[in-house]
Amino acid sequence: MKEILTYVFENQILTKLTLSKSEDKSILRTSGRLIRLKDGVFLALESFLSDGKAIQKNVPIASAADYLILLVPTQYKQLNLSTANGDCEVKVSKKGKITVLDRIKRRETAAVELSHNREKQYILSADSPVDFLVALGVQDTDGRIFDKKRSKFRQINRFLEMVADVESHIGNEELYILDLCCGKSYLSFAVYYYFTKIRGRKVVMDCVDLKPDVIAYCADVAQKLHYDGLHFVAGDIRDFPIRRTPDLTVSLHACDIATDIVLAKAMDSGSKVILSTPCCHHEMMHQLKPQGSSTDFLLEHSILKQKFADAATDALRCKVLEINGYDVTALELIDPEETPKNVLIRAVRRKQSNPGRIAQLKAEYAEVCSLLGISPYLWDGYAK
């Protein structure tokens, strides 16, 4: 881990750092980024506390690696690094075993652009009113976050951080964005606001959901805010006509196979980037029939069966996305203490295809499905 951290900081390629699973339960998570101050380059850390407060600390980049080594594994049990050369995840088991998943490529890359105010460009302010947050009842007109909406506010900001991380993979001209199974559309408004108000981009965004009353409400809010490029449509996303290849497709907590329908629509349209947070995994729970007596233990305990089905469902979804030409990462959207629905699947379309690798992935997918006795929604047409 020390070698990885040293490489990242010496080359100044860090874009985002997250420390989670704190031993101190008053700390939800700690985020980090590189900033340039008059005294040099620093690792800016911000710890988000359970009472809604935040604590900031700047660590000189020369000592940042040593500082983090002191925090992991003693204070934090997970570290995620996003860099210009790839990602790295460090996990510490209950027994203290450290597992490192290093996807950072050692190559020459320009250091990321550093700015003291960079984070303020990407995260919505909690100190001043944001028009859509006021309209949706997250803030009052003075900019104060309502106590019951603090979790939602953090979720929105965290999602926008994810959006910022993939911005380099989407188009440079007018953006076309989809929000499928958009619901009350907190993220629809947030993503539209981010690109149009913060980044100054021109955006056409279609948001689709089955519920006409919710869609009518959101359309009315968009009209009142003069969000002219934000469109809401009531209907089945499978029948919705895509204008052109989407630059970005997002979906928050589409229930059960609705997430699969979202992923299928996004893959069919050739979406450049997909950000999806699954929810309510029921399909596999009803299908699970592991082959062979040696796997019967998987079904012995209902709560463990559910957790296994949840993880296996999302792992197979990631595999299907890889088969269909995407580089895929599963990330933690927000602290699990706030919501158990905290997995985000990030998929970025590859420029080149490797037929041999795809054949291998299909074989692995088929083998797992056979072993578990399941036939997932995305099997036919996407993994066969």
mmCIF file of C-alpha atoms in Angstrom, residues 16-363:
data_model
loop_
_atom_site.group_PDB
_atom_site.id
_atom_site.type_symbol
_atom_site.label_atom_id
_atom_site.label_comp_id
_atom_site.label_asym_id
_atom_site.label_seq_id
_atom_site.Cartn_x
_atom_site.Cartn_y
_atom_site.Cartn_z
ATOM 1 C CA LYS A 16 -10.443 11.575 -5.325
ATOM 2 C CA LEU A 17 -9.736 9.745 -2.076
ATOM 3 C CA THR A 18 -12.302 8.226 0.298
ATOM 4 C CA LEU A 19 -11.688 6.718 3.733
ATOM 5 C CA SER A 20 -14.659 4.762 5.084
ATOM 6 C CA LYS A 21 -15.716 2.198 7.707
ATOM 7 C CA SER A 22 -14.293 4.266 10.530
ATOM 8 C CA GLU A 23 -13.692 2.763 13.967
ATOM 9 C CA ASP A 24 -15.002 6.071 15.319
ATOM 10 C CA LYS A 25 -18.739 5.824 14.613
ATOM 11 C CA SER A 26 -19.119 9.612 14.817
ATOM 12 C CA ILE A 27 -17.177 9.849 11.529
ATOM 13 C CA LEU A 28 -19.227 8.843 8.473
ATOM 14 C CA ARG A 29 -16.370 9.079 5.994
ATOM 15 C CA THR A 30 -13.385 11.219 5.024
ATOM 16 C CA SER A 31 -12.812 12.561 1.519
ATOM 17 C CA GLY A 32 -9.533 13.810 0.130
ATOM 18 C CA ARG A 33 -8.192 15.668 -2.891
ATOM 19 C CA LEU A 34 -5.027 17.490 -3.879
ATOM 20 C CA ILE A 35 -4.946 21.266 -3.697
ATOM 21 C CA ARG A 36 -2.284 23.851 -4.421
ATOM 22 C CA LEU A 37 -1.751 26.555 -1.804
ATOM 23 C CA LYS A 38 0.870 29.276 -1.640
ATOM 24 C CA ASP A 39 3.048 26.976 0.508
ATOM 25 C CA GLY A 40 2.891 24.048 -1.926
ATOM 26 C CA VAL A 41 0.689 21.049 -2.705
ATOM 27 C CA PHE A 42 -1.400 19.484 0.041
ATOM 28 C CA LEU A 43 -3.767 16.565 0.534
ATOM 29 C CA ALA A 44 -6.988 18.281 1.656
ATOM 30 C CA LEU A 45 -9.014 15.959 3.886
ATOM 31 C CA GLU A 46 -12.594 16.574 4.983
ATOM 32 C CA SER A 47 -14.265 14.320 7.554
ATOM 33 C CA PHE A 48 -18.053 14.212 7.532
ATOM 34 C CA LEU A 49 -19.548 13.641 10.985
ATOM 35 C CA SER A 50 -22.827 12.019 11.996
ATOM 36 C CA ASP A 51 -24.081 15.308 13.498
ATOM 37 C CA GLY A 52 -23.865 17.005 10.094
ATOM 38 C CA LYS A 53 -20.612 18.864 10.781
ATOM 39 C CA ALA A 54 -17.357 18.516 8.874
ATOM 40 C CA ILE A 55 -13.689 18.771 9.888
ATOM 41 C CA GLN A 56 -10.947 19.832 7.440
ATOM 42 C CA LYS A 57 -7.230 19.078 7.580
ATOM 43 C CA ASN A 58 -4.449 19.807 5.044
ATOM 44 C CA VAL A 59 -1.495 17.403 4.934
ATOM 45 C CA PRO A 60 1.694 18.278 2.967
ATOM 46 C CA ILE A 61 1.931 15.997 -0.046
ATOM 47 C CA ALA A 62 5.440 14.870 0.953
ATOM 48 C CA SER A 63 4.067 13.262 4.114
ATOM 49 C CA ALA A 64 0.599 12.277 2.809
ATOM 50 C CA ALA A 65 1.478 8.609 2.200
ATOM 51 C CA ASP A 66 2.894 8.168 5.719
ATOM 52 C CA TYR A 67 -0.120 9.958 7.200
ATOM 53 C CA LEU A 68 -2.583 7.612 5.463
ATOM 54 C CA ILE A 69 -0.600 4.545 6.524
ATOM 55 C CA LEU A 70 -1.320 5.592 10.116
ATOM 56 C CA LEU A 71 -5.065 5.761 9.400
ATOM 57 C CA VAL A 72 -5.408 2.462 7.517
ATOM 58 C CA PRO A 73 -5.944 -0.077 9.012
ATOM 59 C CA THR A 74 -6.131 1.375 12.531
ATOM 60 C CA GLN A 75 -8.862 4.037 12.181
ATOM 61 C CA TYR A 76 -10.414 3.223 8.782
ATOM 62 C CA LYS A 77 -11.073 -0.202 7.294
ATOM 63 C CA GLN A 78 -11.452 0.892 3.673
ATOM 64 C CA LEU A 79 -9.592 3.252 1.350
ATOM 65 C CA ASN A 80 -10.626 4.075 -2.218
ATOM 66 C CA LEU A 81 -8.361 6.002 -4.587
ATOM 67 C CA SER A 82 -9.455 7.455 -7.916
ATOM 68 C CA THR A 83 -6.579 8.655 -10.094
ATOM 69 C CA ALA A 84 -5.899 9.774 -13.639
ATOM 70 C CA ASN A 85 -4.389 6.309 -14.244
ATOM 71 C CA GLY A 86 -7.110 4.138 -12.696
ATOM 72 C CA ASP A 87 -8.554 3.168 -9.318
ATOM 73 C CA CYS A 88 -7.339 1.345 -6.215
ATOM 74 C CA GLU A 89 -9.299 -0.161 -3.324
ATOM 75 C CA VAL A 90 -7.862 -1.220 0.038
ATOM 76 C CA LYS A 91 -10.000 -3.265 2.453
ATOM 77 C CA VAL A 92 -9.252 -4.494 5.965
ATOM 78 C CA SER A 93 -11.072 -7.603 7.201
ATOM 79 C CA LYS A 94 -12.332 -8.065 10.759
ATOM 80 C CA LYS A 95 -9.255 -10.194 11.406
ATOM 81 C CA GLY A 96 -6.986 -7.416 10.157
ATOM 82 C CA LYS A 97 -6.127 -8.908 6.768
ATOM 83 C CA ILE A 98 -5.419 -6.207 4.192
ATOM 84 C CA THR A 99 -6.627 -6.777 0.617
ATOM 85 C CA VAL A 100 -5.451 -4.418 -2.125
ATOM 86 C CA LEU A 101 -7.147 -4.232 -5.534
ATOM 87 C CA ASP A 102 -4.757 -2.091 -7.577
ATOM 88 C CA ARG A 103 -5.959 -0.975 -11.018
ATOM 89 C CA ILE A 104 -3.605 2.019 -11.256
ATOM 90 C CA LYS A 105 -1.464 1.787 -14.377
ATOM 91 C CA ARG A 106 2.161 2.887 -14.059
ATOM 92 C CA ARG A 107 2.557 5.202 -17.016
ATOM 93 C CA GLU A 108 3.401 8.804 -17.756
ATOM 94 C CA THR A 109 0.404 10.998 -17.072
ATOM 95 C CA ALA A 110 0.144 14.715 -16.561
ATOM 96 C CA ALA A 111 -0.582 15.696 -12.974
ATOM 97 C CA VAL A 112 -4.209 16.588 -12.348
ATOM 98 C CA GLU A 113 -5.097 20.254 -12.332
ATOM 99 C CA LEU A 114 -4.927 21.568 -8.783
ATOM 100 C CA SER A 115 -6.930 24.445 -7.392
ATOM 101 C CA HIS A 116 -7.768 25.538 -3.875
ATOM 102 C CA ASN A 117 -11.406 26.041 -4.890
ATOM 103 C CA ARG A 118 -11.774 22.945 -7.078
ATOM 104 C CA GLU A 119 -14.197 21.124 -4.737
ATOM 105 C CA LYS A 120 -16.566 24.097 -4.577
ATOM 106 C CA GLN A 121 -17.057 23.783 -8.341
ATOM 107 C CA TYR A 122 -18.238 20.210 -7.983
ATOM 108 C CA ILE A 123 -20.256 20.090 -4.767
ATOM 109 C CA LEU A 124 -23.414 22.005 -4.002
ATOM 110 C CA SER A 125 -23.042 24.527 -1.209
ATOM 111 C CA ALA A 126 -24.759 24.006 2.125
ATOM 112 C CA ASP A 127 -24.396 27.698 2.948
ATOM 113 C CA SER A 128 -26.397 29.339 0.179
ATOM 114 C CA PRO A 129 -29.688 28.443 -1.521
ATOM 115 C CA VAL A 130 -29.654 26.341 -4.706
ATOM 116 C CA ASP A 131 -32.847 26.838 -6.673
ATOM 117 C CA PHE A 132 -33.784 23.193 -7.292
ATOM 118 C CA LEU A 133 -32.929 22.165 -3.700
ATOM 119 C CA VAL A 134 -35.296 24.835 -2.425
ATOM 120 C CA ALA A 135 -37.996 23.795 -4.897
ATOM 121 C CA LEU A 136 -37.704 20.112 -3.884
ATOM 122 C CA GLY A 137 -37.788 20.862 -0.154
ATOM 123 C CA VAL A 138 -34.162 20.043 0.671
ATOM 124 C CA GLN A 139 -33.207 23.640 1.595
ATOM 125 C CA ASP A 140 -35.110 26.625 2.892
ATOM 126 C CA THR A 141 -34.895 29.958 1.078
ATOM 127 C CA ASP A 142 -31.899 30.979 3.230
ATOM 128 C CA GLY A 143 -29.949 27.906 2.148
ATOM 129 C CA ARG A 144 -30.301 25.913 5.380
ATOM 130 C CA ILE A 145 -30.587 22.154 4.830
ATOM 131 C CA PHE A 146 -33.658 20.726 6.539
ATOM 132 C CA ASP A 147 -32.624 18.192 9.193
ATOM 133 C CA LYS A 148 -34.646 15.372 7.628
ATOM 134 C CA LYS A 149 -33.027 16.043 4.243
ATOM 135 C CA ARG A 150 -29.351 16.056 5.290
ATOM 136 C CA SER A 151 -28.907 12.456 4.171
ATOM 137 C CA LYS A 152 -30.473 13.260 0.801
ATOM 138 C CA PHE A 153 -28.238 16.336 0.486
ATOM 139 C CA ARG A 154 -25.115 14.236 1.110
ATOM 140 C CA GLN A 155 -26.349 11.620 -1.354
ATOM 141 C CA ILE A 156 -26.850 14.233 -4.072
ATOM 142 C CA ASN A 157 -23.391 15.702 -3.506
ATOM 143 C CA ARG A 158 -21.745 12.299 -3.516
ATOM 144 C CA PHE A 159 -23.469 11.406 -6.780
ATOM 145 C CA LEU A 160 -22.246 14.644 -8.337
ATOM 146 C CA GLU A 161 -18.708 13.700 -7.295
ATOM 147 C CA MET A 162 -19.209 10.468 -9.245
ATOM 148 C CA VAL A 163 -20.451 12.466 -12.227
ATOM 149 C CA ALA A 164 -17.421 14.757 -12.031
ATOM 150 C CA ASP A 165 -15.108 11.736 -12.022
ATOM 151 C CA VAL A 166 -16.456 10.507 -15.385
ATOM 152 C CA GLU A 167 -16.838 13.882 -17.086
ATOM 153 C CA SER A 168 -13.702 13.334 -19.152
ATOM 154 C CA HIS A 169 -15.322 10.279 -20.778
ATOM 155 C CA ILE A 170 -18.368 12.074 -22.184
ATOM 156 C CA GLY A 171 -18.821 14.458 -25.114
ATOM 157 C CA ASN A 172 -17.364 17.920 -25.523
ATOM 158 C CA GLU A 173 -20.350 19.431 -27.344
ATOM 159 C CA GLU A 174 -24.015 19.537 -26.307
ATOM 160 C CA LEU A 175 -24.652 16.729 -23.846
ATOM 161 C CA TYR A 176 -27.494 14.250 -24.097
ATOM 162 C CA ILE A 177 -28.304 12.649 -20.730
ATOM 163 C CA LEU A 178 -30.894 10.074 -19.649
ATOM 164 C CA ASP A 179 -32.347 9.504 -16.190
ATOM 165 C CA LEU A 180 -34.303 6.250 -16.350
ATOM 166 C CA CYS A 181 -36.800 5.350 -13.595
ATOM 167 C CA CYS A 182 -36.210 8.894 -12.366
ATOM 168 C CA GLY A 183 -38.838 8.968 -9.573
ATOM 169 C CA LYS A 184 -38.978 12.320 -7.793
ATOM 170 C CA SER A 185 -35.852 13.246 -9.777
ATOM 171 C CA TYR A 186 -33.517 14.724 -7.175
ATOM 172 C CA LEU A 187 -30.625 13.467 -9.285
ATOM 173 C CA SER A 188 -32.166 14.644 -12.539
ATOM 174 C CA PHE A 189 -32.224 18.223 -11.274
ATOM 175 C CA ALA A 190 -28.799 17.868 -9.639
ATOM 176 C CA VAL A 191 -27.085 16.514 -12.770
ATOM 177 C CA TYR A 192 -28.755 19.126 -14.988
ATOM 178 C CA TYR A 193 -27.765 21.905 -12.560
ATOM 179 C CA TYR A 194 -24.181 20.616 -12.357
ATOM 180 C CA PHE A 195 -23.594 20.618 -16.095
ATOM 181 C CA THR A 196 -25.524 23.787 -16.974
ATOM 182 C CA LYS A 197 -24.931 26.082 -13.975
ATOM 183 C CA ILE A 198 -21.564 24.904 -12.642
ATOM 184 C CA ARG A 199 -19.857 23.608 -15.782
ATOM 185 C CA GLY A 200 -21.583 25.941 -18.255
ATOM 186 C CA ARG A 201 -22.495 23.142 -20.673
ATOM 187 C CA LYS A 202 -25.519 22.921 -22.960
ATOM 188 C CA VAL A 203 -27.643 19.929 -21.999
ATOM 189 C CA VAL A 204 -30.658 18.032 -23.281
ATOM 190 C CA MET A 205 -31.835 15.616 -20.596
ATOM 191 C CA ASP A 206 -34.738 13.147 -20.796
ATOM 192 C CA CYS A 207 -36.140 11.739 -17.552
ATOM 193 C CA VAL A 208 -38.539 8.801 -17.765
ATOM 194 C CA ASP A 209 -40.753 7.111 -15.172
ATOM 195 C CA LEU A 210 -43.995 5.143 -15.095
ATOM 196 C CA LYS A 211 -45.783 7.393 -12.577
ATOM 197 C CA PRO A 212 -47.692 10.217 -14.367
ATOM 198 C CA ASP A 213 -48.344 12.205 -11.176
ATOM 199 C CA VAL A 214 -44.647 12.278 -10.227
ATOM 200 C CA ILE A 215 -43.639 13.183 -13.782
ATOM 201 C CA ALA A 216 -46.214 16.011 -13.865
ATOM 202 C CA TYR A 217 -44.852 17.386 -10.579
ATOM 203 C CA CYS A 218 -41.232 17.297 -11.779
ATOM 204 C CA ALA A 219 -42.131 18.857 -15.140
ATOM 205 C CA ASP A 220 -43.864 21.701 -13.307
ATOM 206 C CA VAL A 221 -40.793 22.306 -11.108
ATOM 207 C CA ALA A 222 -38.498 22.307 -14.154
ATOM 208 C CA GLN A 223 -40.727 24.816 -15.922
ATOM 209 C CA LYS A 224 -40.795 27.134 -12.908
ATOM 210 C CA LEU A 225 -36.989 26.959 -12.641
ATOM 211 C CA HIS A 226 -36.615 27.620 -16.390
ATOM 212 C CA TYR A 227 -34.652 24.388 -16.835
ATOM 213 C CA ASP A 228 -35.532 24.390 -20.522
ATOM 214 C CA GLY A 229 -33.357 21.430 -21.502
ATOM 215 C CA LEU A 230 -34.783 19.151 -18.805
ATOM 216 C CA HIS A 231 -37.697 17.029 -20.069
ATOM 217 C CA PHE A 232 -39.929 14.621 -18.134
ATOM 218 C CA VAL A 233 -41.830 11.807 -19.814
ATOM 219 C CA ALA A 234 -44.323 9.348 -18.315
ATOM 220 C CA GLY A 235 -44.057 5.853 -19.764
ATOM 221 C CA ASP A 236 -42.192 2.564 -19.955
ATOM 222 C CA ILE A 237 -38.478 3.162 -20.496
ATOM 223 C CA ARG A 238 -38.349 0.156 -22.841
ATOM 224 C CA ASP A 239 -40.585 2.030 -25.290
ATOM 225 C CA PHE A 240 -38.966 5.445 -24.909
ATOM 226 C CA PRO A 241 -37.364 6.672 -28.160
ATOM 227 C CA ILE A 242 -33.732 7.714 -27.632
ATOM 228 C CA ARG A 243 -32.786 10.941 -29.436
ATOM 229 C CA ARG A 244 -29.170 9.873 -30.065
ATOM 230 C CA THR A 245 -26.337 8.056 -28.327
ATOM 231 C CA PRO A 246 -26.446 9.264 -24.697
ATOM 232 C CA ASP A 247 -23.338 10.790 -23.215
ATOM 233 C CA LEU A 248 -24.495 9.713 -19.763
ATOM 234 C CA THR A 249 -27.254 7.472 -18.401
ATOM 235 C CA VAL A 250 -28.099 7.646 -14.693
ATOM 236 C CA SER A 251 -30.526 5.760 -12.503
ATOM 237 C CA LEU A 252 -31.050 5.886 -8.749
ATOM 238 C CA HIS A 253 -32.587 2.914 -6.938
ATOM 239 C CA ALA A 254 -34.580 1.346 -9.772
ATOM 240 C CA CYS A 255 -36.299 -1.567 -8.028
ATOM 241 C CA ASP A 256 -35.359 -5.203 -8.755
ATOM 242 C CA ILE A 257 -35.256 -5.950 -12.513
ATOM 243 C CA ALA A 258 -36.038 -2.300 -13.279
ATOM 244 C CA THR A 259 -32.278 -1.816 -12.850
ATOM 245 C CA ASP A 260 -31.711 -4.531 -15.469
ATOM 246 C CA ILE A 261 -34.169 -2.812 -17.808
ATOM 247 C CA VAL A 262 -32.244 0.439 -17.311
ATOM 248 C CA LEU A 263 -28.915 -1.254 -18.051
ATOM 249 C CA ALA A 264 -30.364 -2.971 -21.136
ATOM 250 C CA LYS A 265 -31.693 0.346 -22.462
ATOM 251 C CA ALA A 266 -28.364 2.058 -21.786
ATOM 252 C CA MET A 267 -26.359 -0.698 -23.482
ATOM 253 C CA ASP A 268 -28.702 -0.823 -26.484
ATOM 254 C CA SER A 269 -28.345 2.932 -26.942
ATOM 255 C CA GLY A 270 -24.535 2.752 -26.684
ATOM 256 C CA SER A 271 -24.434 5.156 -23.731
ATOM 257 C CA LYS A 272 -20.869 6.395 -23.196
ATOM 258 C CA VAL A 273 -21.148 6.278 -19.408
ATOM 259 C CA ILE A 274 -23.651 4.561 -17.091
ATOM 260 C CA LEU A 275 -24.100 5.351 -13.389
ATOM 261 C CA SER A 276 -26.658 3.078 -11.746
ATOM 262 C CA THR A 277 -27.515 2.353 -8.103
ATOM 263 C CA PRO A 278 -29.497 -0.914 -7.811
ATOM 264 C CA CYS A 279 -32.276 -1.515 -5.297
ATOM 265 C CA CYS A 280 -34.515 -4.275 -3.901
ATOM 266 C CA HIS A 281 -32.893 -7.389 -5.374
ATOM 267 C CA HIS A 282 -35.719 -9.954 -5.538
ATOM 268 C CA GLU A 283 -35.220 -11.827 -8.812
ATOM 269 C CA MET A 284 -32.339 -14.072 -7.763
ATOM 270 C CA MET A 285 -33.835 -14.760 -4.329
ATOM 271 C CA HIS A 286 -36.780 -16.528 -6.014
ATOM 272 C CA GLN A 287 -34.582 -18.424 -8.486
ATOM 273 C CA LEU A 288 -31.650 -19.613 -6.372
ATOM 274 C CA LYS A 289 -31.248 -23.372 -6.583
ATOM 275 C CA PRO A 290 -27.519 -24.055 -6.160
ATOM 276 C CA GLN A 291 -26.395 -27.204 -7.925
ATOM 277 C CA GLY A 292 -24.899 -29.904 -5.679
ATOM 278 C CA SER A 293 -25.274 -30.640 -1.977
ATOM 279 C CA SER A 294 -22.020 -28.823 -1.182
ATOM 280 C CA THR A 295 -23.711 -25.486 -1.938
ATOM 281 C CA ASP A 296 -26.853 -26.070 0.160
ATOM 282 C CA PHE A 297 -25.360 -23.997 2.966
ATOM 283 C CA LEU A 298 -25.917 -20.864 0.857
ATOM 284 C CA LEU A 299 -29.656 -21.153 1.544
ATOM 285 C CA GLU A 300 -29.563 -22.067 5.240
ATOM 286 C CA HIS A 301 -29.866 -18.556 6.664
ATOM 287 C CA SER A 302 -32.389 -16.175 5.142
ATOM 288 C CA ILE A 303 -30.487 -12.978 5.895
ATOM 289 C CA LEU A 304 -27.258 -14.381 4.424
ATOM 290 C CA LYS A 305 -29.116 -15.749 1.423
ATOM 291 C CA GLN A 306 -30.472 -12.247 0.777
ATOM 292 C CA LYS A 307 -27.056 -10.615 1.091
ATOM 293 C CA PHE A 308 -25.516 -13.252 -1.149
ATOM 294 C CA ALA A 309 -28.254 -12.766 -3.755
ATOM 295 C CA ASP A 310 -27.777 -8.995 -3.647
ATOM 296 C CA ALA A 311 -24.009 -9.209 -4.173
ATOM 297 C CA ALA A 312 -24.243 -11.950 -6.809
ATOM 298 C CA THR A 313 -26.910 -10.033 -8.752
ATOM 299 C CA ASP A 314 -24.792 -6.892 -8.967
ATOM 300 C CA ALA A 315 -21.622 -8.864 -9.741
ATOM 301 C CA LEU A 316 -23.387 -10.528 -12.687
ATOM 302 C CA ARG A 317 -24.683 -7.146 -13.844
ATOM 303 C CA CYS A 318 -21.109 -5.876 -13.864
ATOM 304 C CA LYS A 319 -20.083 -8.940 -15.856
ATOM 305 C CA VAL A 320 -22.813 -8.301 -18.460
ATOM 306 C CA LEU A 321 -21.657 -4.702 -18.852
ATOM 307 C CA GLU A 322 -18.083 -5.907 -19.390
ATOM 308 C CA ILE A 323 -19.291 -8.402 -21.995
ATOM 309 C CA ASN A 324 -21.038 -5.567 -23.804
ATOM 310 C CA GLY A 325 -18.009 -3.315 -24.067
ATOM 311 C CA TYR A 326 -17.736 -1.400 -20.780
ATOM 312 C CA ASP A 327 -15.032 -0.977 -18.154
ATOM 313 C CA VAL A 328 -16.907 -1.453 -14.890
ATOM 314 C CA THR A 329 -16.349 -0.516 -11.248
ATOM 315 C CA ALA A 330 -18.651 -1.100 -8.268
ATOM 316 C CA LEU A 331 -18.382 1.758 -5.763
ATOM 317 C CA GLU A 332 -19.860 2.846 -2.459
ATOM 318 C CA LEU A 333 -22.258 5.707 -3.138
ATOM 319 C CA ILE A 334 -22.791 6.824 0.446
ATOM 320 C CA ASP A 335 -22.108 5.540 3.939
ATOM 321 C CA PRO A 336 -24.034 2.289 4.597
ATOM 322 C CA GLU A 337 -25.137 3.677 7.967
ATOM 323 C CA GLU A 338 -27.319 6.136 6.065
ATOM 324 C CA THR A 339 -28.815 3.584 3.659
ATOM 325 C CA PRO A 340 -28.076 -0.059 2.802
ATOM 326 C CA LYS A 341 -28.759 0.837 -0.857
ATOM 327 C CA ASN A 342 -25.272 2.232 -1.253
ATOM 328 C CA VAL A 343 -23.749 0.393 -4.241
ATOM 329 C CA LEU A 344 -23.134 2.332 -7.444
ATOM 330 C CA ILE A 345 -22.233 0.580 -10.689
ATOM 331 C CA ARG A 346 -20.050 2.775 -12.899
ATOM 332 C CA ALA A 347 -19.576 1.696 -16.508
ATOM 333 C CA VAL A 348 -17.470 3.530 -19.104
ATOM 334 C CA ARG A 349 -17.670 2.395 -22.714
ATOM 335 C CA ARG A 350 -14.410 0.973 -24.091
ATOM 336 C CA LYS A 351 -13.004 2.265 -27.362
ATOM 337 C CA GLN A 352 -11.774 -1.169 -28.420
ATOM 338 C CA SER A 353 -13.137 -4.687 -28.100
ATOM 339 C CA ASN A 354 -11.264 -7.899 -27.285
ATOM 340 C CA PRO A 355 -13.238 -10.861 -28.710
ATOM 341 C CA GLY A 356 -11.163 -13.403 -26.786
ATOM 342 C CA ARG A 357 -11.769 -11.647 -23.488
ATOM 343 C CA ILE A 358 -15.489 -11.313 -24.214
ATOM 344 C CA ALA A 359 -15.756 -15.050 -24.945
ATOM 345 C CA GLN A 360 -14.037 -15.772 -21.629
ATOM 346 C CA LEU A 361 -16.430 -13.457 -19.748
ATOM 347 C CA LYS A 362 -19.447 -15.141 -21.346
ATOM 348 C CA ALA A 363 -18.178 -18.556 -20.305
#
